[in-house]
N, CA and C of each residue as an Amber inpcrd file, in Angstrom:
protein
   441
   5.4660000 -45.5140000  50.2970000   4.3020000 -44.5930000  49.3000000
   5.3030000 -44.6620000  47.9480000   4.9550000 -43.8210000  47.1490000
   5.5990000 -43.2250000  46.1340000   5.8440000 -41.5510000  45.6950000
   7.2750000 -42.6540000  45.2450000   7.7320000 -41.1050000  45.2720000
   8.0760000 -40.3640000  43.8370000   7.2850000 -39.7650000  43.7240000
   6.6130000 -38.5300000  42.3230000   8.0280000 -37.7650000  42.0930000
   8.4480000 -37.3830000  40.7590000   9.5400000 -36.9890000  40.9550000
   8.6830000 -35.5370000  40.7580000   9.1890000 -34.1880000  41.1660000
   8.5290000 -32.9620000  41.6700000   9.1290000 -31.6320000  40.3960000
  10.3820000 -32.5620000  39.6500000  10.6290000 -31.8340000  38.5490000
  10.7950000 -31.9480000  37.3120000   9.6120000 -33.0610000  36.8780000
   9.7970000 -33.6520000  35.6720000   8.6300000 -32.5510000  34.6940000
   9.5740000 -32.4540000  33.6630000   9.1440000 -31.1110000  32.5550000
   8.8600000 -31.9530000  31.3690000   8.3170000 -32.8600000  31.2350000
   8.3250000 -33.5650000  29.9120000   6.7340000 -32.6830000  29.0400000
   5.6940000 -32.5720000  30.0230000   4.4470000 -31.8430000  29.9170000
   4.3840000 -30.7930000  29.6600000   5.0220000 -29.8370000  30.2010000
   5.5200000 -28.6900000  29.9440000   6.0650000 -28.4330000  28.5890000
   7.2740000 -28.7920000  28.2780000   7.9230000 -28.8530000  26.9500000
   7.4190000 -29.4330000  25.7900000   6.2210000 -30.1360000  26.3540000
   4.8330000 -30.4880000  25.0480000   3.7580000 -29.4750000  24.6200000
   3.2790000 -28.9410000  25.8760000   2.0640000 -27.7650000  25.8480000
   2.6360000 -26.5540000  25.7590000   4.5180000 -26.0080000  25.7520000
   4.6040000 -25.0310000  25.5890000   5.5330000 -24.8430000  23.7550000
   5.6030000 -26.1190000  23.8310000   5.9790000 -26.3870000  21.8810000
   4.9380000 -26.2690000  20.8120000   4.0950000 -26.6970000  21.7600000
   2.4130000 -26.6510000  21.2200000   2.1950000 -25.3740000  20.9960000
   2.1910000 -24.2800000  22.2880000   1.8810000 -23.1320000  22.2260000
   2.6210000 -22.5620000  21.1930000   3.5010000 -22.7600000  21.2160000
   4.5230000 -21.8150000  19.8410000   4.5130000 -22.1640000  18.6490000
   3.9840000 -23.6050000  18.4370000   3.8320000 -23.7740000  17.1800000
   2.4760000 -23.1230000  16.6000000   1.6660000 -22.9650000  17.2320000
   0.3140000 -22.4220000  17.1440000   0.1280000 -21.0740000  16.6330000
   0.7140000 -20.3800000  17.6780000   1.5150000 -18.7700000  17.4500000
   2.2610000 -18.6910000  16.2490000   2.8040000 -19.3230000  16.0660000
   4.0690000 -19.3890000  14.7300000   3.3190000 -19.0820000  13.7770000
   2.0390000 -20.1730000  14.3270000   1.7870000 -20.3630000  12.3420000
   0.3400000 -19.2200000  12.3050000  -0.3860000 -19.2950000  13.5510000
  -1.2190000 -17.8360000  13.3300000  -0.8550000 -16.9090000  12.8900000
   0.1600000 -16.2520000  13.5030000   0.6780000 -15.1170000  13.1050000
   1.3500000 -15.4770000  12.0760000   1.6280000 -16.1490000  11.0160000
   2.0150000 -15.8520000  10.0930000   0.3950000 -15.8020000   8.5300000
   0.1440000 -16.8540000   8.6130000  -0.9060000 -16.7320000   8.3900000
  -1.3830000 -15.9600000   8.2590000  -1.6820000 -14.5700000   9.4880000
  -2.5290000 -13.2860000   9.4760000  -1.9700000 -13.0290000   8.5310000
  -0.8350000 -12.5590000   8.7410000   0.3770000 -11.7600000   7.9410000
   0.1690000 -11.9700000   5.9700000   0.0730000 -12.9880000   6.5190000
  -0.0710000 -13.5130000   4.6940000  -1.8450000 -13.1940000   4.3710000
  -2.5800000 -13.5350000   5.0050000  -4.2440000 -12.9350000   4.3980000
  -3.9820000 -11.2120000   4.2790000  -3.2910000 -11.1030000   5.3260000
  -2.8120000  -9.3490000   5.2530000  -2.3430000  -8.8490000   4.1300000
  -1.2830000  -9.5910000   3.7880000  -1.0940000  -8.7930000   2.6190000
  -1.0520000  -9.5640000   1.5920000  -2.1450000 -10.7520000   1.3820000
  -2.6980000 -10.8350000   0.2910000  -4.3120000 -10.3000000  -0.6980000
  -4.3010000  -9.5860000   0.2650000  -6.1010000  -8.8450000  -0.0300000
  -5.6420000  -7.9080000  -1.1120000  -4.1900000  -7.5220000  -1.1280000
  -3.9620000  -6.8730000  -2.6710000  -4.0550000  -7.7970000  -3.3590000
  -3.5610000  -8.7040000  -3.8030000  -3.5090000  -9.7250000  -5.1250000
  -4.4890000 -10.2510000  -5.1420000  -5.6140000 -10.6400000  -4.4810000
  -7.3850000 -11.1930000  -4.4160000  -8.0200000 -10.7510000  -4.8640000
  -7.9410000  -8.7150000  -4.1620000  -8.9110000  -8.3760000  -4.2730000
  -8.5720000  -6.8430000  -4.7880000  -7.9490000  -6.4950000  -4.5130000
  -7.9270000  -4.7340000  -4.9990000  -7.2630000  -5.0470000  -6.6990000
  -6.2300000  -5.7730000  -7.0160000  -5.8180000  -5.7490000  -8.2320000
  -7.1010000  -6.3630000  -8.9330000  -7.9500000  -7.3160000  -9.3590000
  -9.0700000  -7.7650000  -9.9070000 -10.0000000  -6.2740000  -9.6450000
 -10.0930000  -5.5790000  -8.6260000 -11.1300000  -4.8710000  -8.5160000
 -10.8010000  -3.8040000  -9.7900000  -9.6390000  -3.2730000  -9.7220000
  -8.9840000  -2.4510000 -10.7130000  -8.9820000  -2.7720000 -12.0040000
  -8.8330000  -3.5780000 -12.4530000  -8.8170000  -4.7420000 -13.4660000
 -10.4470000  -4.6510000 -14.1290000 -11.5820000  -4.7890000 -13.8470000
 -12.9600000  -5.0420000 -14.1230000 -13.0130000  -3.2140000 -14.2120000
 -12.7260000  -2.9990000 -13.3980000 -13.3200000  -1.4760000 -13.3240000
 -12.4970000  -0.6870000 -14.1940000 -11.4270000  -0.5690000 -14.4560000
 -11.1210000  -0.2000000 -15.9800000 -11.9220000  -1.0640000 -17.4080000
 -11.7080000  -1.9710000 -17.3480000 -12.4360000  -2.8070000 -18.3670000
 -13.9460000  -2.0430000 -18.5510000 -14.8620000  -2.0910000 -17.0320000
 -16.6700000  -1.4340000 -17.5630000 -16.4910000  -0.3020000 -18.7260000
 -15.2630000   0.6850000 -17.6100000 -15.6370000   1.9480000 -17.6830000
 -14.9560000   1.7740000 -19.1670000 -14.2510000   1.1450000 -19.5150000
 -13.5880000   1.2530000 -21.0340000 -14.7480000   0.8110000 -21.8590000
 -15.5360000  -0.3030000 -21.3840000 -16.8240000  -0.5930000 -21.7160000
 -17.6410000   0.2570000 -22.0330000 -18.1700000   1.3730000 -21.3380000
 -18.9490000   2.4650000 -21.2630000 -18.7170000   3.7830000 -22.2500000
 -17.6410000   3.6020000 -21.7230000 -16.9640000   5.1730000 -22.9080000
 -17.1640000   4.5500000 -24.4470000 -16.6620000   2.7930000 -24.5700000
 -17.4100000   2.6610000 -26.3410000 -18.2320000   2.8400000 -26.0220000
 -19.4080000   2.4310000 -25.2790000 -20.7940000   2.3330000 -26.3070000
 -21.3400000   4.0180000 -26.3130000 -20.7720000   4.9740000 -25.4620000
 -21.5260000   5.5780000 -25.3860000 -21.1940000   6.9100000 -26.6840000
 -19.4730000   6.4270000 -27.2440000 -19.2150000   6.7780000 -28.1280000
 -19.5260000   6.1800000 -29.4250000 -19.7690000   5.6630000 -29.6770000
 -20.5140000   4.5020000 -31.0210000 -21.8960000   4.9290000 -31.1310000
 -22.4470000   5.3970000 -29.2590000 -24.1380000   5.9110000 -30.1070000
 -23.5170000   7.4050000 -30.5150000 -23.0560000   7.8020000 -29.7390000
 -22.8210000   9.5240000 -30.4370000 -22.4480000   9.2270000 -32.1080000
 -22.0240000   8.3480000 -32.6860000 -21.2780000   8.4820000 -34.1050000
 -22.6840000   7.8450000 -34.3620000 -23.4130000   7.0390000 -34.6520000
 -24.7610000   6.3260000 -34.8710000 -25.3610000   7.4450000 -34.7280000
 -25.6950000   8.3150000 -34.0120000 -26.4070000   9.3400000 -33.8060000
 -26.2350000  11.1250000 -35.2520000 -24.6650000  10.7180000 -34.5770000
 -24.3160000  11.7200000 -35.6410000 -24.5040000  11.3220000 -36.9100000
 -24.5930000   9.8470000 -37.9690000 -24.3270000   9.8100000 -38.7750000
 -26.3050000   9.8590000 -39.6500000 -26.7660000   9.1200000 -38.3620000
 -28.8180000  10.0670000 -39.0950000 -29.4180000  11.3800000 -38.6330000
 -28.2770000  11.9360000 -38.3680000 -29.0590000  13.1770000 -38.0620000
 -29.2510000  13.5600000 -38.8340000 -30.9800000  14.5570000 -39.1650000
 -31.0910000  15.1700000 -39.9460000 -30.3530000  16.8250000 -39.6870000
 -30.4070000  17.4850000 -40.9510000 -29.6080000  18.5740000 -40.9000000
 -30.1190000  19.9190000 -40.2130000 -31.7420000  19.8750000 -39.8240000
 -31.8010000  20.4530000 -39.3630000 -33.1420000  20.1170000 -37.8020000
 -32.4020000  19.6630000 -36.9100000 -33.4440000  19.1580000 -36.2470000
 -32.5800000  18.7540000 -34.7820000 -33.2660000  17.8450000 -34.4620000
 -32.2240000  17.0860000 -33.1710000 -32.6090000  16.0460000 -32.4990000
 -31.8290000  14.9810000 -32.3120000 -32.5350000  13.5210000 -32.3190000
 -32.0530000  13.4870000 -30.3220000 -32.9840000  12.4480000 -29.6140000
 -32.8030000  12.8190000 -28.6590000 -32.4380000  10.7240000 -28.2870000
 -32.1470000  10.3590000 -27.6150000 -31.7840000   8.8850000 -27.0010000
 -31.4370000   8.8860000 -25.5310000 -31.8530000   7.7090000 -24.9130000
 -31.0810000   7.0120000 -24.1480000 -30.7250000   6.0200000 -23.8410000
 -30.0450000   5.5390000 -22.8110000 -29.7380000   4.4980000 -22.3530000
 -29.5140000   4.3070000 -20.6950000 -28.9660000   3.1730000 -21.2020000
 -29.1780000   2.5390000 -19.5480000 -27.3650000   1.7720000 -18.9230000
 -26.9800000   2.7430000 -17.9100000 -25.7780000   2.8850000 -17.7820000
 -25.9370000   1.6600000 -15.8210000 -24.6590000   1.5340000 -14.6500000
 -25.0860000   1.0910000 -13.6950000 -24.8120000   2.2050000 -13.1850000
 -25.6460000   1.9710000 -12.0400000 -25.5140000   2.9880000 -10.7640000
 -24.3490000   3.0300000 -10.4020000 -23.4120000   1.4390000 -10.0250000
 -22.0150000   1.0600000  -9.4050000 -21.2700000   0.4730000 -10.6310000
 -20.5800000   0.4410000 -10.4030000 -19.1580000  -0.0130000 -10.8840000
 -18.0260000  -0.5230000  -9.4590000 -18.2280000  -2.1570000  -9.1110000
 -17.6060000  -2.1130000  -7.5840000 -17.5120000  -1.3990000  -6.7760000
 -18.4280000  -1.2900000  -6.7610000 -19.1820000  -0.8420000  -5.8080000
 -18.8960000   1.0120000  -5.5060000 -18.4200000   1.6100000  -6.8950000
 -17.7060000   2.7650000  -6.7020000 -19.0500000   3.4630000  -7.4200000
 -19.3260000   4.7830000  -7.4540000 -20.2650000   5.8170000  -8.3960000
 -19.1320000   6.4440000  -8.9950000 -19.6290000   6.8340000 -10.4640000
 -18.6850000   7.0180000 -11.1550000 -19.3260000   8.4830000 -12.0560000
 -18.5990000   9.3420000 -13.3630000 -19.0520000  10.4050000 -13.8630000
 -18.3920000  10.2250000 -15.4130000 -19.0730000  10.8180000 -16.3700000
 -18.8390000  10.1520000 -17.4100000 -19.0230000  12.0420000 -18.2410000
 -18.0040000  11.9910000 -18.7450000 -17.6380000  13.7190000 -19.0370000
 -16.9720000  13.4480000 -20.7700000 -17.7780000  14.2370000 -21.4030000
 -17.4090000  13.9300000 -22.8120000 -16.8960000  15.5650000 -23.6400000
 -15.6990000  15.7510000 -23.6850000 -15.0840000  16.8060000 -23.5340000
 -14.2190000  16.8860000 -25.1030000 -14.4360000  18.3240000 -26.1080000
 -14.1790000  18.1390000 -27.4610000 -15.0330000  19.4940000 -27.7510000
 -14.2690000  21.2800000 -26.9990000 -14.7680000  21.7020000 -28.1980000
 -13.3590000  22.0640000 -29.2700000 -12.5350000  21.5800000 -28.5830000
 -11.2610000  21.9530000 -29.0090000 -10.2320000  20.4070000 -28.9560000
  -8.9950000  19.8690000 -30.6180000  -8.2490000  19.3200000 -29.6170000
  -9.1120000  17.7860000 -30.5810000  -8.7000000  16.9300000 -29.3060000
  -9.3050000  15.7180000 -29.3430000 -10.5060000  15.5410000 -29.0250000
 -11.4230000  14.6570000 -29.1160000 -12.5310000  14.5520000 -28.1910000
 -12.8530000  13.5860000 -27.9820000 -13.4510000  13.4110000 -26.3110000
 -13.3320000  12.3560000 -25.4580000 -14.3710000  12.5460000 -24.6110000
 -14.2350000  10.9390000 -23.8770000 -15.3990000  10.6150000 -23.2330000
 -14.5410000  10.3020000 -21.7950000 -14.2250000  10.6410000 -21.5770000
 -13.3150000   9.9550000 -19.5510000 -14.4850000   9.3970000 -18.5330000
 -13.8580000   8.6710000 -18.1580000 -15.3170000   7.9100000 -17.8000000
 -14.1210000   7.8300000 -15.9440000 -14.7160000   8.8400000 -15.2790000
 -13.7770000   8.5870000 -13.9380000 -14.7110000   8.6190000 -13.2730000
 -13.6910000   7.5460000 -11.7880000 -14.9060000   7.0180000 -10.2180000
 -14.6360000   8.1900000  -9.4370000 -16.2420000   8.4310000  -8.7440000
 -15.8770000   9.8320000  -7.5850000 -15.4090000   9.2880000  -6.2990000
 -14.9690000   7.9040000  -5.9380000 -14.7310000   7.3680000  -4.8800000
 -13.3610000   7.5880000  -4.8010000 -12.4990000   6.8940000  -5.9900000
 -11.3950000   6.4010000  -5.9910000 -10.8810000   7.3840000  -7.6420000
  -9.7510000   6.9580000  -7.4080000  -8.8730000   7.7190000  -8.7390000
  -8.7360000   6.9050000  -9.9230000  -9.8100000   6.2390000  -9.7660000
 -10.1300000   4.9790000 -11.1210000 -10.1610000   6.1020000 -12.5490000
  -9.8090000   6.0020000 -13.5910000  -9.9090000   6.7520000 -15.0680000
  -9.6740000   6.4780000 -16.2930000 -10.8360000   6.5930000 -17.3050000
 -10.3120000   5.7920000 -17.9020000 -10.6980000   7.0930000 -19.5570000
 -10.1750000   7.3520000 -20.5020000 -10.2240000   8.2320000 -21.3110000
 -10.3660000   7.5710000 -22.5430000 -11.5400000   7.6720000 -23.4230000
 -11.8950000   6.6230000 -24.8300000 -12.1970000   8.0750000 -25.9500000
 -11.5690000   7.8500000 -27.2590000 -12.0690000   9.3100000 -27.5420000
 -12.9190000   8.9740000 -28.5470000 -13.6790000   9.4150000 -29.6030000
 -14.9340000   9.8590000 -29.6630000 -14.4330000   9.8080000 -31.7540000
 -14.4760000   8.1770000 -31.9330000 -14.2330000   8.6090000 -32.9630000
 -15.3820000   8.6690000 -34.0790000 -14.9390000   9.2660000 -35.1060000
 -15.6450000   8.9010000 -35.7620000 -16.3540000  10.5560000 -36.3680000
 -16.3850000  11.2550000 -35.6160000 -16.4910000  12.6600000 -35.4800000
 -15.8080000  13.5930000 -35.4560000 -15.7190000  14.2300000 -36.3730000
 -15.2070000  15.7380000 -37.1510000 -14.5850000  16.5050000 -35.6440000
 -13.6920000  17.2220000 -34.7440000 -13.8640000  17.5760000 -34.2340000
 -14.5580000  18.8570000 -34.5970000 -14.5410000  19.7140000 -35.8030000
 -14.4440000  21.1460000 -36.5310000 -16.1670000  20.8970000 -36.6410000
 -16.8670000  19.8200000 -36.1620000 -17.8990000  20.1320000 -37.0470000
 -18.9040000  19.6380000 -35.6600000 -18.7490000  19.4250000 -34.9390000
 -19.4410000  19.1850000 -33.7700000 -18.5950000  19.3330000 -32.7010000
 -19.0680000  20.5070000 -31.5500000 -18.7030000  19.9350000 -30.2940000
 -19.4170000  19.4800000 -28.9230000 -18.3930000  19.0340000 -28.5780000
 -18.9900000  18.0870000 -27.6010000 -19.3330000  18.2010000 -26.1870000
 -19.7330000  18.3200000 -25.4430000 -19.8010000  18.0040000 -24.0980000
 -20.4880000  17.8710000 -22.9470000 -20.4310000  17.9510000 -21.9300000
 -21.7760000  16.9040000 -21.1660000 -20.5970000  16.6740000 -19.9360000
 -21.8410000  16.1670000 -18.8950000 -21.4160000  15.2840000 -18.3480000
 -22.7710000  14.3480000 -17.6090000 -22.1550000  12.7390000 -17.0910000
 -23.5200000  12.1850000 -16.6050000 -22.8720000  11.5470000 -15.2090000
 -23.6250000  11.6010000 -15.0770000 -23.8010000  11.0490000 -13.2560000
 -24.0050000   9.6390000 -13.3860000 -23.8790000   8.8260000 -12.7220000
 -24.4810000   6.8340000 -12.5160000 -25.5670000   7.4720000 -11.5880000
 -25.4790000   7.9320000 -10.4330000 -26.5860000   8.2130000  -9.5610000
 -28.0210000   8.1670000 -10.1450000 -27.9080000   9.0600000 -11.4730000
 -28.9260000   9.2380000 -11.7940000 -30.1670000   8.5820000 -12.1290000
 -31.4040000   8.9400000 -12.8130000 -32.5690000   8.3420000 -13.0390000
 -32.3700000   7.7330000 -14.5030000 -32.0720000   9.0440000 -15.4860000
 -31.6580000   9.1330000 -16.5610000 -30.9080000   9.6950000 -17.4790000
 -30.6320000   8.7730000 -18.0690000 -29.1530000   9.0420000 -19.2000000
 -29.5540000   9.5750000 -20.4130000 -28.9250000  10.2450000 -21.4140000
 -29.2260000  10.3560000 -22.8080000 -28.4260000  11.2460000 -23.2880000
 -28.4600000  11.4360000 -24.1930000 -27.6150000  12.4190000 -25.9940000
 -28.4330000  12.9570000 -26.4370000 -28.2240000  14.2800000 -26.3880000
 -29.2530000  14.6790000 -27.9830000 -27.9200000  15.8000000 -28.2640000
 -28.7060000  15.4150000 -29.3950000 -27.9310000  15.6630000 -30.6260000
 -28.6810000  16.8310000 -31.4020000 -28.2120000  17.9730000 -31.6710000
 -28.9280000  19.3340000 -32.1300000 -28.1130000  20.2530000 -33.7900000
 -28.8560000  19.7650000 -35.1810000 -28.3070000  20.4000000 -36.1380000
 -28.2220000  21.5810000 -35.9440000
């Protein structure tokens, strides 16, 4: 009859080493993926959101200056424009402020703290008082210029 060694630990040490290496690797990559979320998702989202908010503010500013230039002396002009419903899966608000001092368009998110301020160029602050709000969820967006 053969004598098998009862205390042979070669298979146990190989299996235990494999389990330890795999568990350390899975833990390392899990921590890595959780920490890289801000690099691969949050930072590009913030950059794109700021860029699009800036583009929308400049578009509205340009449209307001164009309307101001062609407006009749006694009359009004109505214009409509399209803006996206959501940017980076966030709703936003466009607020025009300009009754005194600098005239600005403030594009801010309703879901986070993202905010961009764009000045309205070409309209003297003593000539036109700019006020109003536009929400991205509404269907019709427009500017009314009354002289």
